[in-house]
Coordinates of C-alpha atoms in Angstrom, one line a residue:
M17 CA 29.6 6.8 56.4
T18 CA 27.5 4.1 57.2
E19 CA 26.0 3.5 53.4
H20 CA 28.9 2.3 52.7
I21 CA 30.6 0.8 55.6
L22 CA 31.8 -2.0 53.6
S23 CA 33.6 -0.7 51.3
W24 CA 35.7 1.6 54.0
I25 CA 36.2 -1.7 55.1
V26 CA 37.2 -3.2 51.9
F27 CA 39.3 -0.8 50.3
I28 CA 41.0 1.0 53.8
P29 CA 44.3 -1.3 53.9
L30 CA 44.4 -0.8 49.9
I31 CA 44.7 3.4 50.8
G32 CA 47.3 1.4 53.6
M33 CA 49.6 -0.1 50.7
A34 CA 49.3 3.1 48.3
A35 CA 50.7 5.2 51.3
I36 CA 53.1 2.4 52.1
M37 CA 54.6 2.7 49.1
C38 CA 55.4 6.1 49.2
V39 CA 57.2 6.0 52.4
P40 CA 61.0 6.6 51.0
R41 CA 63.2 3.5 52.0
G42 CA 64.7 3.2 55.1
N43 CA 61.7 4.3 57.5
N44 CA 60.6 1.5 58.3
S45 CA 59.0 2.5 61.7
A46 CA 56.4 5.0 59.2
V47 CA 55.7 1.7 57.2
K48 CA 54.7 0.1 61.0
M49 CA 52.4 2.8 62.3
I50 CA 51.0 3.5 58.6
S51 CA 50.0 -0.6 58.8
L52 CA 48.6 -0.1 62.2
V53 CA 46.5 2.6 61.2
A54 CA 45.5 0.7 57.9
T55 CA 44.8 -2.5 59.7
G56 CA 43.0 -1.0 63.0
L57 CA 40.4 1.3 61.1
P58 CA 39.0 -1.7 59.3
L59 CA 38.7 -3.4 62.9
V60 CA 37.1 -0.2 64.5
L61 CA 34.5 0.0 61.6
A62 CA 33.7 -3.7 61.7
T63 CA 33.3 -4.0 65.8
W64 CA 31.1 -0.9 65.1
L65 CA 29.3 -2.9 62.6
Y66 CA 29.5 -6.0 64.8
F67 CA 27.8 -4.8 68.3
S68 CA 25.9 -1.7 67.1
L69 CA 24.7 -1.3 63.6
F70 CA 23.7 -4.9 62.7
D71 CA 20.4 -6.1 63.3
K72 CA 21.0 -9.6 64.8
S73 CA 17.4 -10.2 64.6
S74 CA 17.2 -9.9 60.7
S75 CA 18.1 -12.9 58.4
A76 CA 18.7 -10.2 55.7
L77 CA 21.1 -9.2 53.6
Q78 CA 22.3 -5.7 55.5
F79 CA 24.2 -2.7 54.6
Q80 CA 23.9 -3.4 50.4
E81 CA 26.2 -1.7 48.0
E82 CA 25.6 -2.0 44.2
F83 CA 26.7 -0.3 40.8
L84 CA 27.0 -2.0 37.4
W85 CA 30.9 -2.8 37.3
I86 CA 31.2 -4.2 33.6
D87 CA 28.3 -3.7 31.6
L88 CA 29.4 -6.0 29.1
I89 CA 29.0 -9.0 31.2
G90 CA 26.9 -7.8 33.6
A91 CA 29.2 -8.2 36.6
H92 CA 28.1 -5.9 39.2
Y93 CA 29.9 -4.6 42.3
F94 CA 27.5 -6.1 45.3
V95 CA 28.3 -6.1 48.9
G96 CA 26.7 -6.6 51.7
V97 CA 26.7 -8.8 55.0
D98 CA 24.6 -11.1 56.8
G99 CA 25.2 -13.9 59.9
L100 CA 27.0 -15.7 57.1
S101 CA 29.8 -13.3 56.9
L102 CA 29.5 -10.8 60.1
A103 CA 31.5 -12.8 62.4
L104 CA 34.3 -13.7 59.6
V105 CA 34.2 -9.9 58.2
W106 CA 35.0 -9.0 62.2
L107 CA 37.8 -12.2 62.8
T108 CA 39.2 -10.9 59.5
T109 CA 40.0 -7.5 61.0
L110 CA 41.0 -8.6 63.9
L111 CA 43.4 -11.0 63.2
L112 CA 45.4 -8.7 60.4
F113 CA 45.3 -5.9 62.9
I114 CA 47.4 -8.2 65.1
A115 CA 49.4 -9.5 62.9
V116 CA 51.3 -5.8 62.3
P117 CA 52.5 -5.8 65.6
A118 CA 53.6 -9.8 65.4
S119 CA 55.3 -8.8 62.3
F120 CA 57.8 -6.1 64.0
S121 CA 60.6 -9.3 64.3
I122 CA 60.3 -9.3 60.5
L123 CA 63.6 -7.1 59.4
K124 CA 63.5 -8.1 55.8
A125 CA 62.2 -5.9 53.1
Q126 CA 59.6 -4.2 55.4
K127 CA 58.3 -2.1 53.0
A128 CA 57.4 -4.8 50.4
Y129 CA 56.1 -6.7 53.2
Y130 CA 53.2 -4.7 55.2
A131 CA 52.3 -3.4 51.3
L132 CA 51.6 -7.1 50.2
L133 CA 49.9 -7.9 54.1
M134 CA 47.5 -4.5 53.2
L135 CA 46.3 -6.2 49.8
L136 CA 46.0 -9.5 51.1
E137 CA 43.4 -7.8 53.8
V138 CA 41.7 -6.6 51.2
G139 CA 41.6 -9.7 49.6
I140 CA 40.1 -11.9 52.1
L141 CA 37.0 -9.2 53.5
G142 CA 36.2 -8.9 50.2
V143 CA 35.2 -12.2 49.4
F144 CA 33.2 -12.8 52.6
V145 CA 31.2 -9.2 51.7
S146 CA 30.8 -10.1 47.5
M147 CA 27.6 -10.9 46.7
D148 CA 28.3 -10.9 42.6
Y149 CA 30.4 -14.4 41.6
F150 CA 32.2 -12.0 39.4
L151 CA 33.6 -10.0 41.9
F152 CA 34.0 -12.5 44.3
Y153 CA 36.4 -14.5 42.2
V154 CA 38.0 -11.3 41.9
F155 CA 38.8 -11.4 45.4
W156 CA 39.7 -14.0 45.1
E157 CA 42.4 -14.4 42.9
V158 CA 43.5 -10.5 44.5
M159 CA 44.3 -12.9 47.8
L160 CA 46.8 -15.8 46.1
L161 CA 49.5 -13.5 45.0
P162 CA 50.0 -11.8 48.0
M163 CA 50.0 -14.7 50.3
Y164 CA 52.5 -16.9 47.6
F165 CA 55.3 -13.9 48.2
L166 CA 54.5 -13.5 51.9
I167 CA 55.5 -17.5 52.1
G168 CA 58.1 -17.7 49.3
V169 CA 60.1 -14.3 50.3
W170 CA 59.7 -14.1 54.2
G171 CA 58.9 -17.8 54.7
G172 CA 61.8 -20.5 56.3
P173 CA 64.5 -22.9 54.4
R174 CA 62.2 -24.7 51.8
K175 CA 60.1 -21.4 51.6
E176 CA 60.1 -21.5 47.5
Y177 CA 58.3 -25.2 47.6
A178 CA 55.7 -24.6 50.0
A179 CA 55.0 -20.9 48.1
I180 CA 54.5 -22.8 44.9
K181 CA 52.9 -25.9 46.2
F182 CA 50.6 -23.4 47.4
F183 CA 50.2 -21.3 44.6
L184 CA 49.5 -24.8 42.4
Y185 CA 46.9 -26.4 44.6
T186 CA 45.0 -22.7 45.1
L187 CA 45.1 -22.4 41.2
V188 CA 43.9 -25.4 40.4
G189 CA 40.7 -24.9 43.2
S190 CA 40.3 -21.7 41.1
V191 CA 40.4 -23.1 37.8
L192 CA 37.6 -25.1 38.6
M193 CA 35.7 -23.0 40.4
L194 CA 36.0 -20.7 37.6
I195 CA 34.8 -23.5 34.9
A196 CA 31.7 -23.7 37.7
I197 CA 31.2 -19.9 37.4
L198 CA 30.9 -19.9 33.7
M199 CA 28.8 -23.1 34.2
L200 CA 26.1 -21.7 36.2
Y201 CA 26.1 -18.1 34.5
F202 CA 25.7 -19.6 30.9
N203 CA 22.5 -21.4 32.7
S204 CA 20.8 -18.2 34.6
D205 CA 18.5 -16.2 33.6
L206 CA 17.1 -13.4 35.5
T207 CA 13.6 -13.6 33.8
R208 CA 12.6 -16.8 35.7
L209 CA 12.5 -15.9 39.1
D210 CA 8.8 -14.1 39.7
A211 CA 8.9 -11.1 42.1
Q212 CA 9.2 -12.0 45.3
Q213 CA 12.8 -13.9 44.1
L214 CA 13.7 -11.0 42.9
A215 CA 13.4 -8.8 45.9
N216 CA 14.7 -12.5 47.5
A217 CA 18.3 -11.8 45.5
G218 CA 18.5 -7.9 46.5
I219 CA 17.5 -7.2 42.9
L220 CA 14.4 -5.3 44.1
Q221 CA 14.0 -3.3 46.9
V222 CA 10.6 -3.6 48.3
S223 CA 9.2 -1.1 51.1
E224 CA 6.9 -2.0 54.2
E225 CA 3.9 -0.6 52.4
A226 CA 4.6 -2.1 48.7
T227 CA 4.5 -5.3 47.7
A228 CA 7.0 -7.1 45.8
E229 CA 4.8 -6.8 42.0
Q230 CA 4.5 -3.3 42.8
A231 CA 8.3 -2.7 43.1
L232 CA 8.6 -5.1 39.9
S233 CA 6.6 -2.3 38.1
E234 CA 8.5 0.5 39.4
W235 CA 11.3 -1.1 38.6
T236 CA 10.5 -1.6 34.9
Q237 CA 9.8 1.4 34.2
S238 CA 12.9 3.2 36.4
D239 CA 16.3 3.9 34.0
N240 CA 18.1 1.1 35.5
A241 CA 20.3 -0.3 32.8
L242 CA 19.1 -4.0 34.7
A243 CA 15.6 -3.2 34.2
Q244 CA 15.8 -2.7 31.2
Q245 CA 17.8 -5.4 29.8
F246 CA 14.9 -7.4 31.8
V247 CA 11.8 -5.2 29.9
A248 CA 13.5 -6.1 26.2
T249 CA 13.6 -9.6 27.2
T250 CA 10.9 -10.1 28.5
G251 CA 9.2 -8.2 25.8
E252 CA 10.4 -10.4 22.9
S253 CA 7.4 -12.6 21.9
D254 CA 9.1 -15.3 19.7
P255 CA 10.3 -17.6 22.2
A256 CA 12.8 -18.6 19.3
Q257 CA 14.2 -15.0 19.4
R258 CA 14.2 -14.7 23.2
K259 CA 17.5 -14.8 24.8
Q260 CA 18.3 -15.5 28.9
L261 CA 19.5 -12.9 31.1
H262 CA 22.7 -13.9 32.1
T263 CA 23.9 -13.0 36.2
F264 CA 26.4 -13.4 38.3
N265 CA 24.4 -12.0 41.4
I266 CA 24.9 -15.2 43.9
L267 CA 21.2 -14.5 45.8
A268 CA 20.2 -15.0 42.2
L269 CA 21.8 -17.9 41.7
Q270 CA 20.5 -19.0 44.7
Q271 CA 16.5 -18.6 43.7
M272 CA 17.2 -20.5 40.5
G273 CA 18.9 -23.3 42.2
Q274 CA 16.0 -23.8 44.6
H275 CA 12.8 -22.6 42.9
T276 CA 14.3 -23.5 38.6
D277 CA 14.8 -26.3 36.2
L278 CA 17.5 -23.9 34.9
F279 CA 20.1 -25.5 36.0
D280 CA 19.0 -29.3 36.1
G281 CA 20.2 -29.6 32.3
E282 CA 21.9 -33.5 31.5
G283 CA 25.9 -32.5 31.4
L284 CA 28.7 -35.5 30.9
F285 CA 28.3 -39.1 32.5
G286 CA 24.3 -38.2 32.8
K287 CA 24.7 -36.3 35.6
S288 CA 23.1 -32.4 35.9
I289 CA 24.9 -29.2 35.1
Q290 CA 24.4 -28.5 39.1
W291 CA 26.2 -31.9 39.5
W292 CA 29.2 -30.9 37.9
A293 CA 28.7 -27.2 39.2
F294 CA 28.5 -28.6 43.0
L295 CA 30.9 -31.1 42.5
L296 CA 33.5 -28.5 40.7
L297 CA 32.7 -25.7 43.5
F298 CA 33.5 -27.9 46.4
I299 CA 36.5 -29.1 44.9
G300 CA 38.4 -25.5 44.9
F301 CA 37.0 -24.7 48.4
V302 CA 37.8 -27.7 50.1
I303 CA 40.8 -27.8 48.9
K304 CA 41.1 -24.2 50.9
V305 CA 39.4 -25.5 54.1
P306 CA 41.6 -28.3 53.4
S307 CA 40.2 -31.9 53.8
V308 CA 42.0 -34.9 52.8
P309 CA 43.4 -35.9 50.4
L310 CA 43.8 -32.4 48.9
H311 CA 45.5 -30.5 52.2
T312 CA 48.9 -31.2 51.8
W313 CA 50.2 -28.0 50.6
L314 CA 48.7 -26.4 54.4
P315 CA 51.9 -28.4 56.5
D316 CA 54.6 -27.3 54.1
A317 CA 53.0 -23.5 54.2
H318 CA 52.6 -23.8 57.8
V319 CA 55.9 -24.5 58.5
E320 CA 57.4 -22.2 56.2
A321 CA 55.7 -19.5 56.2
P322 CA 56.5 -16.6 59.1
T323 CA 54.6 -16.8 62.3
P324 CA 52.1 -13.7 61.2
I325 CA 51.7 -15.1 57.8
S326 CA 50.6 -18.9 59.6
M327 CA 48.3 -16.7 61.9
I328 CA 46.6 -15.1 58.9
L329 CA 46.4 -18.4 56.8
A330 CA 44.8 -20.6 59.9
G331 CA 42.8 -17.9 61.0
V332 CA 40.7 -16.4 57.7
L333 CA 42.3 -18.2 54.7
L334 CA 41.1 -21.3 55.2
K335 CA 37.7 -20.6 56.4
M336 CA 37.6 -18.6 52.5
G337 CA 36.4 -22.6 52.0
G338 CA 33.9 -23.4 54.3
Y339 CA 32.3 -19.7 53.6
G340 CA 32.1 -21.2 50.4
I341 CA 30.7 -24.3 50.9
I342 CA 27.8 -22.5 53.0
R343 CA 27.2 -19.2 51.0
I344 CA 27.7 -21.4 48.0
C345 CA 27.5 -24.6 47.1
Y346 CA 24.7 -25.6 49.2
P347 CA 21.6 -22.7 48.1
I348 CA 23.1 -23.0 44.1
C349 CA 23.2 -26.4 43.6
P350 CA 21.0 -28.2 45.9
G351 CA 19.8 -31.0 44.1
A352 CA 23.1 -32.5 43.7
G353 CA 24.4 -31.1 47.6
Y354 CA 21.6 -33.5 48.7
E355 CA 22.8 -36.4 46.5
L356 CA 26.2 -35.8 47.2
A357 CA 25.5 -35.5 51.0
Y358 CA 27.0 -38.1 52.2
F359 CA 30.2 -38.2 50.6
V360 CA 30.7 -34.7 51.7
C361 CA 30.1 -35.9 55.4
F362 CA 32.4 -38.8 54.8
V363 CA 35.4 -36.0 53.5
G364 CA 35.0 -34.2 57.0
V365 CA 35.4 -37.8 59.2
V366 CA 38.1 -38.4 57.0
S367 CA 39.7 -35.3 57.5
M368 CA 39.2 -34.9 61.9
V369 CA 40.7 -38.7 61.9
Y370 CA 43.5 -38.4 59.5
G371 CA 44.1 -35.0 60.7
A372 CA 44.7 -35.9 64.1
F373 CA 46.9 -39.1 63.6
A374 CA 48.8 -37.0 61.7
A375 CA 49.3 -34.7 64.6
L376 CA 50.1 -37.3 67.3
A377 CA 52.9 -38.3 64.7
Q378 CA 54.8 -34.9 64.1
K379 CA 58.1 -34.4 66.2
D380 CA 57.4 -30.4 64.5
F381 CA 55.8 -27.9 66.8
K382 CA 54.5 -25.9 64.0
R383 CA 54.0 -29.3 61.8
M384 CA 51.8 -30.9 64.3
V385 CA 49.8 -27.8 65.1
A386 CA 49.0 -27.5 60.9
Y387 CA 47.9 -31.0 61.0
S388 CA 45.5 -30.3 63.9
S389 CA 44.0 -27.7 61.4
V390 CA 43.2 -30.0 59.1
S391 CA 41.5 -31.9 61.9
H392 CA 39.2 -29.1 62.7
M393 CA 38.3 -28.3 59.8
G394 CA 37.2 -31.5 59.2
Y395 CA 34.2 -30.6 62.1
V396 CA 33.1 -27.8 59.7
V397 CA 32.4 -29.5 56.8
L398 CA 30.6 -32.6 58.2
G399 CA 28.6 -29.8 59.9
L400 CA 28.1 -28.4 57.3
G401 CA 27.5 -32.0 55.0
V402 CA 24.0 -32.6 57.8
W403 CA 21.5 -32.7 55.2
S404 CA 18.8 -34.8 57.9
A405 CA 16.1 -32.7 57.1
V406 CA 15.0 -36.1 54.8
A407 CA 11.6 -38.2 54.5
G408 CA 12.5 -40.4 57.5
T409 CA 12.8 -37.3 59.7
G410 CA 9.2 -35.6 58.5
Y411 CA 11.9 -32.8 56.9
N412 CA 13.0 -31.4 60.5
P413 CA 15.6 -29.1 60.0
D414 CA 16.7 -28.8 63.4
F415 CA 18.9 -31.2 63.5
W416 CA 21.0 -29.6 60.0
K417 CA 20.3 -26.4 61.9
M418 CA 22.3 -27.2 64.4
G419 CA 25.5 -29.1 62.7
A420 CA 25.8 -25.7 60.0
N421 CA 25.5 -23.4 63.5
G422 CA 28.0 -25.5 64.9
A423 CA 30.2 -25.5 61.5
M424 CA 30.4 -21.2 62.0
F425 CA 30.8 -21.0 65.0
Q426 CA 33.9 -23.4 65.1
M427 CA 34.8 -21.3 62.0
I428 CA 35.3 -18.6 64.2
A429 CA 36.6 -20.9 67.5
H430 CA 39.1 -22.5 65.2
G431 CA 40.1 -18.4 63.9
I432 CA 41.3 -17.6 67.1
S433 CA 42.8 -20.9 68.9
S434 CA 44.9 -21.4 65.9
A435 CA 46.1 -18.3 65.3
G436 CA 46.7 -18.1 69.0
M437 CA 48.8 -21.6 68.9
F438 CA 51.2 -20.5 65.9
F439 CA 51.9 -17.1 67.4
M440 CA 53.1 -19.2 70.7
V441 CA 55.0 -21.2 68.2
G442 CA 56.8 -18.6 66.9
V443 CA 57.6 -16.7 70.4
I444 CA 59.8 -20.1 71.2
Y445 CA 60.9 -20.4 67.6
D446 CA 62.2 -16.6 67.7
R447 CA 64.1 -17.1 70.5
V448 CA 65.3 -20.3 70.2
H449 CA 65.4 -21.3 66.0
H450 CA 63.6 -24.5 66.3
R451 CA 60.3 -26.9 66.3
N452 CA 61.9 -30.1 67.6
L453 CA 59.5 -31.5 69.9
D454 CA 61.7 -33.8 71.5
D455 CA 64.1 -31.6 72.7
F456 CA 62.0 -29.0 74.5
G457 CA 60.8 -29.2 78.4
G458 CA 61.1 -27.4 81.6
L459 CA 59.0 -23.9 80.0
F460 CA 57.3 -23.6 82.4
A461 CA 59.9 -22.4 85.0
K462 CA 62.0 -20.3 82.6
M463 CA 58.6 -18.2 81.1
P464 CA 55.5 -19.1 83.4
V465 CA 52.9 -16.4 81.6
Y466 CA 54.0 -17.3 78.6
S467 CA 53.6 -21.1 79.3
G468 CA 50.4 -19.9 80.8
L469 CA 49.3 -18.5 78.1
A470 CA 50.2 -21.2 75.4
I471 CA 48.4 -23.9 77.6
G472 CA 45.3 -21.9 78.3
I473 CA 45.4 -21.5 74.2
F474 CA 46.0 -24.7 73.5
F475 CA 43.2 -25.7 75.4
A476 CA 40.9 -23.5 74.1
G477 CA 42.3 -25.9 70.5
L478 CA 41.4 -28.8 72.7
G479 CA 38.2 -27.9 73.0
L480 CA 38.1 -28.1 76.5
P481 CA 34.5 -27.3 78.2
G482 CA 34.3 -23.5 79.3
L483 CA 36.9 -22.3 75.6
C484 CA 35.8 -21.7 72.6
G485 CA 36.9 -25.1 70.9
F486 CA 34.5 -26.8 72.8
I487 CA 31.0 -25.4 71.1
G488 CA 31.2 -25.7 67.8
E489 CA 32.9 -29.5 68.0
V490 CA 29.1 -30.7 70.2
L491 CA 27.2 -28.8 68.0
V492 CA 28.2 -30.8 65.0
V493 CA 28.6 -33.8 67.2
L494 CA 25.1 -34.1 67.8
S495 CA 23.5 -32.9 64.3
V496 CA 25.4 -35.9 63.1
W497 CA 23.5 -38.7 65.7
K498 CA 20.3 -38.0 63.3
Y499 CA 22.0 -38.5 60.2
S500 CA 24.5 -41.6 61.1
T501 CA 25.0 -42.9 63.9
V502 CA 28.5 -44.3 62.7
L503 CA 30.1 -40.9 61.6
A504 CA 28.8 -39.5 64.7
V505 CA 30.6 -41.9 66.8
I506 CA 33.9 -41.6 64.8
S507 CA 33.4 -37.7 65.3
A508 CA 32.9 -37.9 68.9
A509 CA 36.0 -40.7 69.0
V510 CA 38.0 -37.8 67.7
V511 CA 38.2 -36.0 70.6
I512 CA 40.4 -38.7 72.1
L513 CA 42.5 -38.3 69.8
T514 CA 43.2 -34.1 69.9
A515 CA 43.8 -34.5 73.4
G516 CA 46.6 -36.9 73.0
Y517 CA 48.1 -34.6 70.7
I518 CA 48.1 -31.6 72.3
L519 CA 48.2 -32.5 75.8
W520 CA 51.6 -34.8 75.4
A521 CA 53.1 -31.3 72.9
I522 CA 51.7 -29.4 76.5
Q523 CA 53.7 -32.1 78.4
R524 CA 57.1 -32.6 76.5
V525 CA 57.4 -28.3 75.8
Y526 CA 56.1 -27.0 79.1
L527 CA 55.8 -29.2 81.7
G528 CA 59.0 -31.5 81.0
A529 CA 61.9 -32.2 83.4
E530 CA 64.6 -29.8 81.5
Y531 CA 64.8 -28.0 78.3
K532 CA 67.6 -30.0 76.4
G533 CA 67.7 -28.3 73.4
P534 CA 70.1 -25.7 71.7
H535 CA 70.1 -21.6 72.7
G536 CA 68.7 -22.1 76.2
E537 CA 70.3 -18.9 77.4
A538 CA 67.4 -17.2 75.0
L539 CA 64.8 -18.8 76.6
V540 CA 63.7 -15.2 78.2
P541 CA 60.2 -14.6 79.9
I542 CA 57.6 -13.3 77.3
T543 CA 57.8 -9.0 76.4
M544 CA 55.1 -6.6 76.5
R545 CA 54.3 -7.0 72.7
E546 CA 53.8 -10.5 73.0
L547 CA 51.9 -10.1 75.6
L548 CA 49.5 -7.6 74.4
I549 CA 49.0 -10.0 70.9
A550 CA 48.5 -13.4 72.9
T551 CA 46.2 -11.8 75.6
P552 CA 42.9 -10.9 73.4
L553 CA 43.0 -14.0 71.8
L554 CA 43.0 -16.1 75.2
V555 CA 40.3 -13.8 76.6
M556 CA 38.2 -14.4 73.0
A557 CA 38.7 -18.0 73.5
I558 CA 37.2 -17.8 76.9
V559 CA 34.0 -15.8 76.2
F560 CA 33.4 -17.4 73.6
G561 CA 33.9 -20.5 74.7
V562 CA 31.5 -19.2 78.7
Y563 CA 29.2 -17.1 76.2
P564 CA 28.8 -19.0 73.4
N565 CA 25.7 -16.6 72.4
S566 CA 28.2 -13.8 71.7
L567 CA 28.4 -15.4 68.5
L568 CA 25.3 -17.7 67.6
R569 CA 23.0 -14.9 67.6
Y570 CA 24.2 -13.2 64.9
M571 CA 24.7 -16.5 62.9
Q572 CA 21.7 -18.2 63.7
P573 CA 18.8 -16.2 61.7
S574 CA 20.9 -16.5 58.5
V575 CA 21.9 -19.8 58.9
D576 CA 18.2 -20.6 60.2
R577 CA 16.8 -19.6 57.3
Q578 CA 19.0 -21.1 54.9
I579 CA 18.6 -24.8 56.1
E580 CA 14.7 -24.1 56.6
N581 CA 14.7 -22.5 52.5
L582 CA 17.0 -26.0 51.9
A583 CA 14.5 -28.4 54.0
S584 CA 11.2 -26.7 52.0
W585 CA 13.3 -27.6 48.5
T586 CA 14.2 -31.4 49.9
Q587 CA 10.1 -32.0 50.2
L588 CA 8.9 -30.5 47.2
H589 CA 12.3 -32.6 45.4
D590 CA 10.9 -35.9 47.1
E591 CA 7.3 -35.5 46.2
R592 CA 7.8 -34.3 42.8
E593 CA 9.9 -38.0 42.8
T594 CA 7.7 -39.6 44.3
A595 CA 4.7 -38.3 41.7
A596 CA 7.1 -38.9 38.6
N597 CA 8.1 -42.5 39.8
P598 CA 6.2 -43.6 42.7
L599 CA 8.5 -47.0 44.0
D600 CA 11.5 -45.7 43.3
G601 CA 10.6 -42.2 45.1
E602 CA 9.6 -44.5 47.8
D603 CA 12.8 -46.7 48.0
G604 CA 14.7 -43.2 47.7
Q605 CA 13.0 -41.8 50.5
M606 CA 13.9 -44.7 53.1
A607 CA 17.6 -44.3 51.4
A608 CA 17.6 -41.1 52.5
A609 CA 16.1 -41.2 56.0
N610 CA 18.8 -44.4 56.5
P611 CA 21.7 -43.4 55.3

């Protein structure tokens, strides 16, 4: 069971989808029960993996499964999990499970709705565990259609517009990603990696008593299809006839990006292949984050989507963008990441500031929460971009580690708080059928339990110390100080803006004198179903805020290893540049130390 636990986690919802499609029309109780089981089992397995099976002291990829999938292009079914993806897998299974009872108020075409929800979970989970780039892209595209229909069929009055806008933005990002994938694939060559690098890529399995060279020798003598291709390619004595052995293996592409010059060839306008690949990938991923100015699809999608879909959209779909940046952009294209580091940080800070001001200006409760996601996810982009391991700091990676760990923590914290905030807005909308902030007021007197839960969750989104939102933000802000004092001051000041729109919303909705909108008689106390959905989110917000090590100890080994590898690459890169151009290299190091 444990050997294939990741495949079970990913594909159990697909089995649930097939079971739902076999249920006779009108038997909605069976559909809901199957959905609960099909999302509950992955949550149980992911929790077992998180707390019992995963070796939190290791930075290596664990629970790998690999076999040849499409021989013609060398695509493999290659999945695994490490500290970068473990918490995201667990968060996905949790929020999808919660989304099922949150959807019980949806009455239209329930069979199709829950079937699409199951398919959506397959796509999201597949992205977080895929270690083959082609497989990653397939799962990324699988996610697109269910979300389009879930917004376009079950959404609000402008659902078609919001769904098409979401689809087009995401499709543009997907096309840019595909171009980058092809650029990297056709410039890759597995034969350029040595035995240790092949082992680091998961291609060689090295036992404790053997060396990487011994594992390579055994591998090349095996009947493994990839090994035979490797032998045939390296055995060609004529350099003119020798071909490249291309790969979609993400870990192998990381080794090539950091240890070879395969991606350094000149592309358009004098920029390298990896520079363009990084830019295309970054644009594709920040569309999903989303970052300014590619964020405009998000408020419309959130406002029109049904509440459970908004919870999933904010809780896990946005995290796919941040995950792609740290898993793919930087380790595969380090040269471009180094050159564009300040640009990445600038995008993050602009998103933080713009999203906060936009949230302050909103009259729609749900749109305000949507813009808060733009602001909070800016911390993720900023933390990942803080390339502070430069000559001026002695290539010390500590602050960059702090930023990357803070960004990863922020993704989980925002997944919890944003899902909770959207659910709390949905509870009120289901009762009074409007979201106008100016018409609310006095809800605490009418719905005290609901209001207490909502205020706690909104405080988590605010970043109040002791709640989950505080840890990631403070780690990111502290990490930026050694990189750019100006950006650090601006990012710290955003906390004031965040407090402004959160506290103003709490005052207008929950603490005002009297409710002034329509359907006031519908403001009845929270139901048991709603209570069972909201309470776990608030509990986790408190647990992760009081005891952040419950997340960080799983993430930190993998994050730290990646940052250390990139810091070592930076030092070697600068030394090569200095040796080739002594004066230019010295000027470049001075500029890098004082961005």
